[in-house]
Structures are given as C-alpha cells and as structure tokens.
Short mmCIF file of C-alpha atoms in Angstrom, two decimals:
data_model
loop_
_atom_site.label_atom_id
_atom_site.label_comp_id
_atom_site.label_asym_id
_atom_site.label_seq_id
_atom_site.Cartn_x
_atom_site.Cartn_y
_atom_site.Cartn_z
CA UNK A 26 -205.43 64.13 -63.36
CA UNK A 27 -203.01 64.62 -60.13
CA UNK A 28 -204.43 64.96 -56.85
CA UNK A 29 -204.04 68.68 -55.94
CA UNK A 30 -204.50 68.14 -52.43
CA UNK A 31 -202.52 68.49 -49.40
CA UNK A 32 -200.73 64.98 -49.01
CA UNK A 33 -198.64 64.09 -45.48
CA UNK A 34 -195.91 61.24 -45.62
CA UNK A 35 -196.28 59.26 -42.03
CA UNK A 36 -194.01 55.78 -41.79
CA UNK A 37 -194.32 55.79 -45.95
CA UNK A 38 -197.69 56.40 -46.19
CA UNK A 39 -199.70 59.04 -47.06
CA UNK A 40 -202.98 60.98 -45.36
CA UNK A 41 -204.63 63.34 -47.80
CA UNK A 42 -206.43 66.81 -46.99
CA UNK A 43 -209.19 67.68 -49.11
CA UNK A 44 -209.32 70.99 -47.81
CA UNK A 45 -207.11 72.81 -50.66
CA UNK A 46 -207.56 75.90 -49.96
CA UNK A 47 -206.00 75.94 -46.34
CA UNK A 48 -204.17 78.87 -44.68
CA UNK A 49 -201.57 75.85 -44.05
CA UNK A 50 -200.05 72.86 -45.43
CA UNK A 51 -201.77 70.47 -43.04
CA UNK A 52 -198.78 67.92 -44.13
CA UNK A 53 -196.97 70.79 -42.19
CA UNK A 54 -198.63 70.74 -39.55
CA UNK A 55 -198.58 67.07 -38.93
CA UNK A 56 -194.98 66.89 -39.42
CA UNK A 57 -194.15 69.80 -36.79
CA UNK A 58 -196.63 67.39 -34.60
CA UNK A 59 -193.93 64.51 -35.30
CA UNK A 60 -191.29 66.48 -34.04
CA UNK A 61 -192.58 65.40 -30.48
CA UNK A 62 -192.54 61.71 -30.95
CA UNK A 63 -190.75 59.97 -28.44
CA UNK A 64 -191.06 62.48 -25.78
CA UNK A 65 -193.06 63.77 -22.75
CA UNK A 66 -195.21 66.94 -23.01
CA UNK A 67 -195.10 68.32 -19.47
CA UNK A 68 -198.02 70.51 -17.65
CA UNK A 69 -196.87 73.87 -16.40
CA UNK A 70 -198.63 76.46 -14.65
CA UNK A 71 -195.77 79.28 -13.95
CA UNK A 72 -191.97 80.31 -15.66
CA UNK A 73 -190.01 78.36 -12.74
CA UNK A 74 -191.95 74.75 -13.65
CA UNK A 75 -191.45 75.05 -17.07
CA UNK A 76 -187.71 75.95 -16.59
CA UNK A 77 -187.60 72.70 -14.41
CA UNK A 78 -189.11 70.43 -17.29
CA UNK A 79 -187.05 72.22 -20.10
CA UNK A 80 -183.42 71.33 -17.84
CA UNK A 81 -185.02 67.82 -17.19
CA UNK A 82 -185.63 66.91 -21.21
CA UNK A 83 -189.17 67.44 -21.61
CA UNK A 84 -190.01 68.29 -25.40
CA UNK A 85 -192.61 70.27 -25.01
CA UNK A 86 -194.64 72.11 -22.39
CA UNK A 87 -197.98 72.47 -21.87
CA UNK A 88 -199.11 76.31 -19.80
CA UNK A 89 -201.85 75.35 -17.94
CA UNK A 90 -203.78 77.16 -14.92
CA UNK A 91 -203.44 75.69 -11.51
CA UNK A 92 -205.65 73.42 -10.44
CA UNK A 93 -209.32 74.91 -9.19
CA UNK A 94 -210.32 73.21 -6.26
CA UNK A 95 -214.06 75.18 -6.81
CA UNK A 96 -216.65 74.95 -9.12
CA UNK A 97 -215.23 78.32 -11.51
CA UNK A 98 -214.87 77.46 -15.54
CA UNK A 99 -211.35 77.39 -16.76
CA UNK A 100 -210.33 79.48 -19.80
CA UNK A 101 -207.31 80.15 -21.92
CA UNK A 102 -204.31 80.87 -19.27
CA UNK A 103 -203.13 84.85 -19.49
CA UNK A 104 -201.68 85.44 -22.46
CA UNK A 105 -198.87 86.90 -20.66
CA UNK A 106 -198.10 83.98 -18.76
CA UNK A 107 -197.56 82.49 -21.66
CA UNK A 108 -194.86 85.54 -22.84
CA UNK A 109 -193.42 84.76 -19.88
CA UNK A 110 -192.91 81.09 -20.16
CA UNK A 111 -191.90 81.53 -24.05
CA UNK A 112 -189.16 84.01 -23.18
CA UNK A 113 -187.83 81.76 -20.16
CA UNK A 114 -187.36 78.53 -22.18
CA UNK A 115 -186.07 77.16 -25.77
CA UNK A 116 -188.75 73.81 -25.89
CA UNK A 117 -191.84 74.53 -27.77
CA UNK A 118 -195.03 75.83 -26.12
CA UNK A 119 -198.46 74.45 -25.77
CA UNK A 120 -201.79 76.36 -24.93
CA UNK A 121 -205.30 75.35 -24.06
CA UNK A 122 -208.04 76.32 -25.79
CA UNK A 123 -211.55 75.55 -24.34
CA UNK A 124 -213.62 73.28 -27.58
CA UNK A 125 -215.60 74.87 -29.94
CA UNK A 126 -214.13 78.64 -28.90
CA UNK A 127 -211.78 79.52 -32.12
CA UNK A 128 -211.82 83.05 -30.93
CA UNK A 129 -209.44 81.52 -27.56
CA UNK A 130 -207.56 79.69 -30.52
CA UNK A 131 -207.34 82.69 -32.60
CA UNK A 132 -205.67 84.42 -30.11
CA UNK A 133 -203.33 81.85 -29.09
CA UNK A 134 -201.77 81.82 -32.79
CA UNK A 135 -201.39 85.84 -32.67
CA UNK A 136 -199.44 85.11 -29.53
CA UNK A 137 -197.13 82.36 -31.12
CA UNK A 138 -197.83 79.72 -29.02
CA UNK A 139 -195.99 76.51 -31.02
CA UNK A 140 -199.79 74.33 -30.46
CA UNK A 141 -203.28 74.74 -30.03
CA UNK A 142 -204.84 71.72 -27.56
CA UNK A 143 -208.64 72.05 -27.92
CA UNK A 144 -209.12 70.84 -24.50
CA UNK A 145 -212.08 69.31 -23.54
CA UNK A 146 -210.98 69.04 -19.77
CA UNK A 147 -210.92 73.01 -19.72
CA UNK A 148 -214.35 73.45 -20.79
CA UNK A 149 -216.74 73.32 -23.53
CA UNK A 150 -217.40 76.72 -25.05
CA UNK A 151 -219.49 75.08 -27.63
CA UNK A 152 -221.46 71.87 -26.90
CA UNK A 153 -222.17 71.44 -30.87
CA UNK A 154 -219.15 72.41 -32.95
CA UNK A 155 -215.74 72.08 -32.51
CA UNK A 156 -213.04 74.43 -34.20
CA UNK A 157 -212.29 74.00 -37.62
CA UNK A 158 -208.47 73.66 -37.32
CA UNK A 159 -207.60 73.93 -41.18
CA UNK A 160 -208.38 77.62 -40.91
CA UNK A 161 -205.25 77.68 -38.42
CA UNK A 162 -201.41 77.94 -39.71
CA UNK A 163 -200.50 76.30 -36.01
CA UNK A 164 -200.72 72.40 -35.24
CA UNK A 165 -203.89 71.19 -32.70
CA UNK A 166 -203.62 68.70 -30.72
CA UNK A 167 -207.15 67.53 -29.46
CA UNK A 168 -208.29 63.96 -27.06
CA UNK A 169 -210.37 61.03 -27.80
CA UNK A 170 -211.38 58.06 -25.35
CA UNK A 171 -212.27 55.84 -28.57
CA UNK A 172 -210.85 55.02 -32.16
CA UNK A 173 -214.49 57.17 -33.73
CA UNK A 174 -213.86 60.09 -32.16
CA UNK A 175 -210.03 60.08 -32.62
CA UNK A 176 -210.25 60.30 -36.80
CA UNK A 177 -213.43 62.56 -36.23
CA UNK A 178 -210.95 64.97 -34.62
CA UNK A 179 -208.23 63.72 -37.56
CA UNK A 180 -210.82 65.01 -40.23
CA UNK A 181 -211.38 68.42 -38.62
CA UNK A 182 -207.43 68.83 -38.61
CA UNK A 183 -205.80 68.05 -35.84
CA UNK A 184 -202.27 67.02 -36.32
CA UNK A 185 -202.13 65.35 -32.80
CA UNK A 186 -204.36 62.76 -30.89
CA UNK A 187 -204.04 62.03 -27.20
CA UNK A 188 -205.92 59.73 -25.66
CA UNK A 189 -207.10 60.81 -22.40
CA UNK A 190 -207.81 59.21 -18.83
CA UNK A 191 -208.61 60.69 -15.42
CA UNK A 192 -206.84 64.50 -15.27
CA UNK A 193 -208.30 64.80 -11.86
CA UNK A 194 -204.77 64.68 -10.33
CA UNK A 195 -205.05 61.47 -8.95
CA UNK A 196 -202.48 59.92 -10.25
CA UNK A 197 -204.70 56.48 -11.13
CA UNK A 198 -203.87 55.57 -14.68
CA UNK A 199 -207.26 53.29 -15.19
CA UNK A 200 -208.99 55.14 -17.19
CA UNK A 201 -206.34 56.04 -19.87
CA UNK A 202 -205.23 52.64 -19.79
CA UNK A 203 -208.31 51.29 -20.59
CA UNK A 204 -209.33 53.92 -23.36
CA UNK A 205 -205.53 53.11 -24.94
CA UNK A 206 -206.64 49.63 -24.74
CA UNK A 207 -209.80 50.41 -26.75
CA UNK A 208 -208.17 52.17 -29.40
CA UNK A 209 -205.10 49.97 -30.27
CA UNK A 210 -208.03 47.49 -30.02
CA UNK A 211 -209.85 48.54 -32.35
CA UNK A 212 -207.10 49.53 -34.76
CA UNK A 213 -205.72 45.63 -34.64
CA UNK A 214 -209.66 44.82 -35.42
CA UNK A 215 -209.80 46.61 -38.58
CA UNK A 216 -206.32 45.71 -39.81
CA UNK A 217 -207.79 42.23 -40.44
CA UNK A 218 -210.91 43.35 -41.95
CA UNK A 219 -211.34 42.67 -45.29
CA UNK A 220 -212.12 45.84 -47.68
CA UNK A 221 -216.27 45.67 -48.31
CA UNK A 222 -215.82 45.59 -43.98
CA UNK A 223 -214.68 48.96 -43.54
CA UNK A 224 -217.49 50.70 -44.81
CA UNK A 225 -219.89 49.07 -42.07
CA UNK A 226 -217.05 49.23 -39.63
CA UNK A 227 -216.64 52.92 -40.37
CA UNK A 228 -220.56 53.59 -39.79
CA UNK A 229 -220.34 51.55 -35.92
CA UNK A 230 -217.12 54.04 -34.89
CA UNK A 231 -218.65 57.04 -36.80
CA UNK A 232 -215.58 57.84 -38.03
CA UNK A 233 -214.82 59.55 -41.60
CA UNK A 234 -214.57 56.55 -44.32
CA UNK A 235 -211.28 58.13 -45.62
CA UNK A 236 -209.54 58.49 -42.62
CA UNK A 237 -210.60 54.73 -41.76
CA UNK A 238 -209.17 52.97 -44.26
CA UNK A 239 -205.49 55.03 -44.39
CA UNK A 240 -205.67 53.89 -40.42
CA UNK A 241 -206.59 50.61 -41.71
CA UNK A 242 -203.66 51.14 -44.23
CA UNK A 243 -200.89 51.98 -41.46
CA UNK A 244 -201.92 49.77 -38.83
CA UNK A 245 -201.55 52.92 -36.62
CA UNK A 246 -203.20 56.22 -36.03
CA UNK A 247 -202.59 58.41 -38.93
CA UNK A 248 -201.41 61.38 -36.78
CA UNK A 249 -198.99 61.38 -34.16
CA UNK A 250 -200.75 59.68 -30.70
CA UNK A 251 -199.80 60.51 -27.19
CA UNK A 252 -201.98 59.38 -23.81
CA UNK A 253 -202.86 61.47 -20.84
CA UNK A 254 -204.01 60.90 -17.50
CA UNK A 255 -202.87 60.12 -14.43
CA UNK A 256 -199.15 59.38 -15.95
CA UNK A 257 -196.92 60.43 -12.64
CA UNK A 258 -194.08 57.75 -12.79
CA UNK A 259 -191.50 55.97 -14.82
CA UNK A 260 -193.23 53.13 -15.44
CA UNK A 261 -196.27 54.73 -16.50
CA UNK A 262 -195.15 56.37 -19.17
CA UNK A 263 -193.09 53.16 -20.28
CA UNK A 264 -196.63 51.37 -20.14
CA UNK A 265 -197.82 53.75 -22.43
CA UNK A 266 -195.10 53.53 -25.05
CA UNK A 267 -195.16 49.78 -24.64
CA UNK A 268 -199.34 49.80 -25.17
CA UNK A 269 -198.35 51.72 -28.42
CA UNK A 270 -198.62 55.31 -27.91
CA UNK A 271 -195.48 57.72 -29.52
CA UNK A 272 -195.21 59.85 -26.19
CA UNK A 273 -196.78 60.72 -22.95
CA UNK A 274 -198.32 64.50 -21.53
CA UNK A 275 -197.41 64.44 -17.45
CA UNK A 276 -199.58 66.60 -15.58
CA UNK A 277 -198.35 69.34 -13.14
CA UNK A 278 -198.77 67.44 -9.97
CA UNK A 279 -195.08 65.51 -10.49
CA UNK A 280 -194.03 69.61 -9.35
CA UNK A 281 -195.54 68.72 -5.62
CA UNK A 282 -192.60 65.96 -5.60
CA UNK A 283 -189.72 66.20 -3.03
CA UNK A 284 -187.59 66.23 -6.00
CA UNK A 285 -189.89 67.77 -9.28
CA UNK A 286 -186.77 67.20 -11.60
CA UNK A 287 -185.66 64.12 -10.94
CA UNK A 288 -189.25 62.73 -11.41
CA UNK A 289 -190.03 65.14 -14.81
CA UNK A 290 -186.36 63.76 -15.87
CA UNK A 291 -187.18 59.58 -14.48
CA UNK A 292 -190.46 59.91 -16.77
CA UNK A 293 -188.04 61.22 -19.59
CA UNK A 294 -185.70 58.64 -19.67
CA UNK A 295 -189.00 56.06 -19.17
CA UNK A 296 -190.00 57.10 -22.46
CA UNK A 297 -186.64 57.13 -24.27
CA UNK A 298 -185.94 53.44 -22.74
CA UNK A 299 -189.75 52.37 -22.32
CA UNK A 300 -188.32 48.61 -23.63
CA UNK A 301 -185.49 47.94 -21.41
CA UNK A 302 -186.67 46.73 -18.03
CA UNK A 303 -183.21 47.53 -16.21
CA UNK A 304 -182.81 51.49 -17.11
CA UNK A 305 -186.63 51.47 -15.81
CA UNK A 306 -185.69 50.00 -12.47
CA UNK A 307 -182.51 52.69 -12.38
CA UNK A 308 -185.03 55.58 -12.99
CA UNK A 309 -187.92 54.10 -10.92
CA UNK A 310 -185.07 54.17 -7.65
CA UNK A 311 -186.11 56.50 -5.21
CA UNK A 312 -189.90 57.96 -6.81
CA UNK A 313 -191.72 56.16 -4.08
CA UNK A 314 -192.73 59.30 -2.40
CA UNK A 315 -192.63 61.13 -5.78
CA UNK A 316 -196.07 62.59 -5.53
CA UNK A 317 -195.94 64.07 -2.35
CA UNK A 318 -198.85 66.40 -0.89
CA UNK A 319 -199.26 63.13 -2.69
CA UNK A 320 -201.66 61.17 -0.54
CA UNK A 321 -203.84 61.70 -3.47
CA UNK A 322 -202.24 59.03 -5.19
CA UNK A 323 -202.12 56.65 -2.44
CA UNK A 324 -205.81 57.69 -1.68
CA UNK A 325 -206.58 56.22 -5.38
CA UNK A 326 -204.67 53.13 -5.13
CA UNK A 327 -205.76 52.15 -1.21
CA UNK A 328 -209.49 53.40 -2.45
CA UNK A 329 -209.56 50.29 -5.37
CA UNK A 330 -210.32 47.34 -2.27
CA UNK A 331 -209.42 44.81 -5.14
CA UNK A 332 -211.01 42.15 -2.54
CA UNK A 333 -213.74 39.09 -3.13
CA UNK A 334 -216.48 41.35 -2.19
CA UNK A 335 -215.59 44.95 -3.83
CA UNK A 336 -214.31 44.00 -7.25
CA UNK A 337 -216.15 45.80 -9.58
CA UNK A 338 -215.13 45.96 -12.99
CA UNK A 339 -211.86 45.03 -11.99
#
C-alpha cells in the first residue's frame, strides 16, 4: 500500500513525516526553509537596521531585542515591532520564540511572521518540552551544538537547523566552529557505516533511527543547515560555507560598524563567492575596524594568549 505520509524532495532524496494529520505539509515547510540557501539571515532590532540589511542583500531578517547588558529574561520582541519591520521591507521575517513556549509561537504565526526560531539563547520557557512544530502552518528554525540534537529537533519539525556558537557579541567564532566541526564530523562518520551500525550509532547521538539513516542516505543534514555565532566578517561566513553549512545568521553587532552596509553587504557577497579566494580579499578591503564600539572583538582575540604557557585547548 502507498505511503500516505508527508514526503519532502531535498538534493533527490526524500525525508518522510509520519505525522499525517498536520495543519501543514511539512515538505512545505522545508522547501520555504530552502528558499534561504545560500544566503545570510541578518539580526535586527529596529525598522532602520533591517532596511540596511534588505538594500545590502540579506535574505532574510531576524527581529531581535537589543542586547541586555543585565540579568532581565528576554521574550518574544513587540509584536508591533515586528508590523513595523514587515511593512518597511520586502525580505522575509524571522521571530524568536523562547523553547518550549508555543503560546509566544502561536502568536507569532497570527502575526505573519515568515519563521518561527525556537531560540534557546532567548530563554527557556520550558526546561522539559520543546514545541511541537507540526501543529504550526509556518517553518521553525531551531539550534543544535551536536549531530543528536540536530535530527531530535528534525523529528519535532523543524524545517531549519543552525548550528550555534558564542551569541555573546564577541565576535570569536570558536565555538561555532568547533560545534560545525562536530557535526559534519559526525555526518562523514556515519556515511561509512555499514547498515546493522546505525542502529547502535543512532542510540550514542540519541537521535531518531529514521531521521539517521536518510542523513546517512544524503551525506548531509536532511533540512536546510545554517551556523551562528560570532560570524562578523567576510571570511567568516566563507569559512562557514566552506566547512559545509548552506548559509550564515550575522548578529546585530556588524550595525555598530563605521560602515553597517558595507559590512552586512561584504558578508553577502562572502557567502555568494565563499570559494573564490580573490572576491574574498575584494570584500574583506577595508572591514578592519568593522566592529567598532568593537573592542569587543579585539578583547576576544588579544584575550586567547595562544603562548607556551596559556594554551589550553587550543
């Protein structure tokens, strides 16, 4: 008998939804996520930042509250910020949800935001459960720091991974490097594993079985995969791309630059051209002082001491 279930084409190959009786197609939902491959997904925390990324090519941006510098929770950002913002520009528009709160999601649909990131970085509503996302017609987008929890979040419908580093503002890229790393790893591990491998591979990760072996399958992710983290130049992002990731989400501090467009549109063309070496140098020109109020990022570089005595894991 045919497979009634929800069935996504990604590269040729197919991820299956045995949730049939979804509000939406989740094949839908992952394809409207593909619609952002190749690009950058740009924080914004007001209408005249996201105008700036729209003008300098981002795909997508991401309404986010400005940074806290105190101990206060952050919650979903004022719905009518985000009014605002969708009335001011023609890119599609992203909204954080705090994990496990699918009332702050619920609302965020009825306002027609274009994605749902369950954000872990915002806070945890709900130390136990997280949303079930097939209830939702709109596309999540939630973050993993390891291959397990990546499909875990896969199974419970989201139609976009990121893998996240340090969103302190710091601008060091360690941390999401090193997570990428582990999940490409891991992914290149069980593409030469042989079929009776997966099962106890699949019990180590604690990942769903399923979703395993169609990763195992594609060689890839089976949802679109974008890192996060401390991504505030050219040739971060193109390090990204390169490691194997389909885009990049900048975070608002590249709007403290001298020059916020030319470094939201640098990063752009970084992850249009992450392979050719000489259109990275062109965009890379000038960005020295991109992050200015920016001694944060010099604080995290000059703080490393990669000397004989202070080497730590490094």
């Amino acid at each position: 008998m045919a497979d009634e279930s929800a069935v996504t084409v990604y590269n040729n190959n197919a991820i299956s939804d045995p949730n049939k009786k979804n509000k939406s197609n989740f094949s839908v939902k992952v394809s409207l996520a593909q619609m952002l491959r190749g690009g950058a997904i740009v924080h914004v925390t007001n209408v005249d930042q996201a105008k700036i990324a729209e003008s300098a090519g981002a795909c997508c941006v991401m309404v986010s509250e400005p940074v806290q510098s105190g101990s206060g929770i952050s919650r979903m950002v004022d719905p009518d910020v985000i009014k605002q913002i969708q009335r001011s520009v023609g890119v599609p528009v992203m909204a954080k949800a705090r994990v496990g709160h699918f009332v702050e999601a619920q609302i965020l649909e009825a306002v027609g935001v274009d994605y749902i990131d369950e954000n872990e970085l915002v806070a945890v509503a709900d130390e136990d459960n997280y949303i079930n996302k097939h209830n939702f017609q709109v596309p999540f987008v939630c973050g993993c720091r390891n291959l397990g929890e990546g499909l875990r979040r896969v199974r419970e419908g989201a139609a976009m991974i990121r893998t996240q580093g340090d969103w302190s503002g710091s601008g060091d890229i360690v941390d999401t490097v090193r997570n990428v790393r582990d999940v490409m790893g891991k992914i290149r591990v069980l593409t030469n594993m042989d079929e009776d491998e997966v099962f106890a591979f699949a019990k180590e990760l604690g990942a769903p079985y399923d979703i395993l072996a169609q990763t195992k399958q594609m060689g890839r992710l089976p949802v679109v995969h974008f890192a996060s983290g401390g991504i505030v130049t050219p040739a971060d992002a193109a390090l990204m791309l390169q490691l194997g990731c389909d885009g990049v989400f900048v975070g608002s501090e590249v709007f403290n630059s001298v020059d916020p467009y030319k470094t939201v549109r640098a990063i752009v063309h970084a992850v249009r051209n992450y392979n050719d070496a000489h259109i990275l140098a062109k965009v890379s020109t000038g960005l020295n002082d991109a992050v200015a109020g920016g001694s944060e990022v010099t604080d995290a570089m000059t703080s490393l001491n990669l000397d004989d005595n202070n080497g730590g894991r490094y």
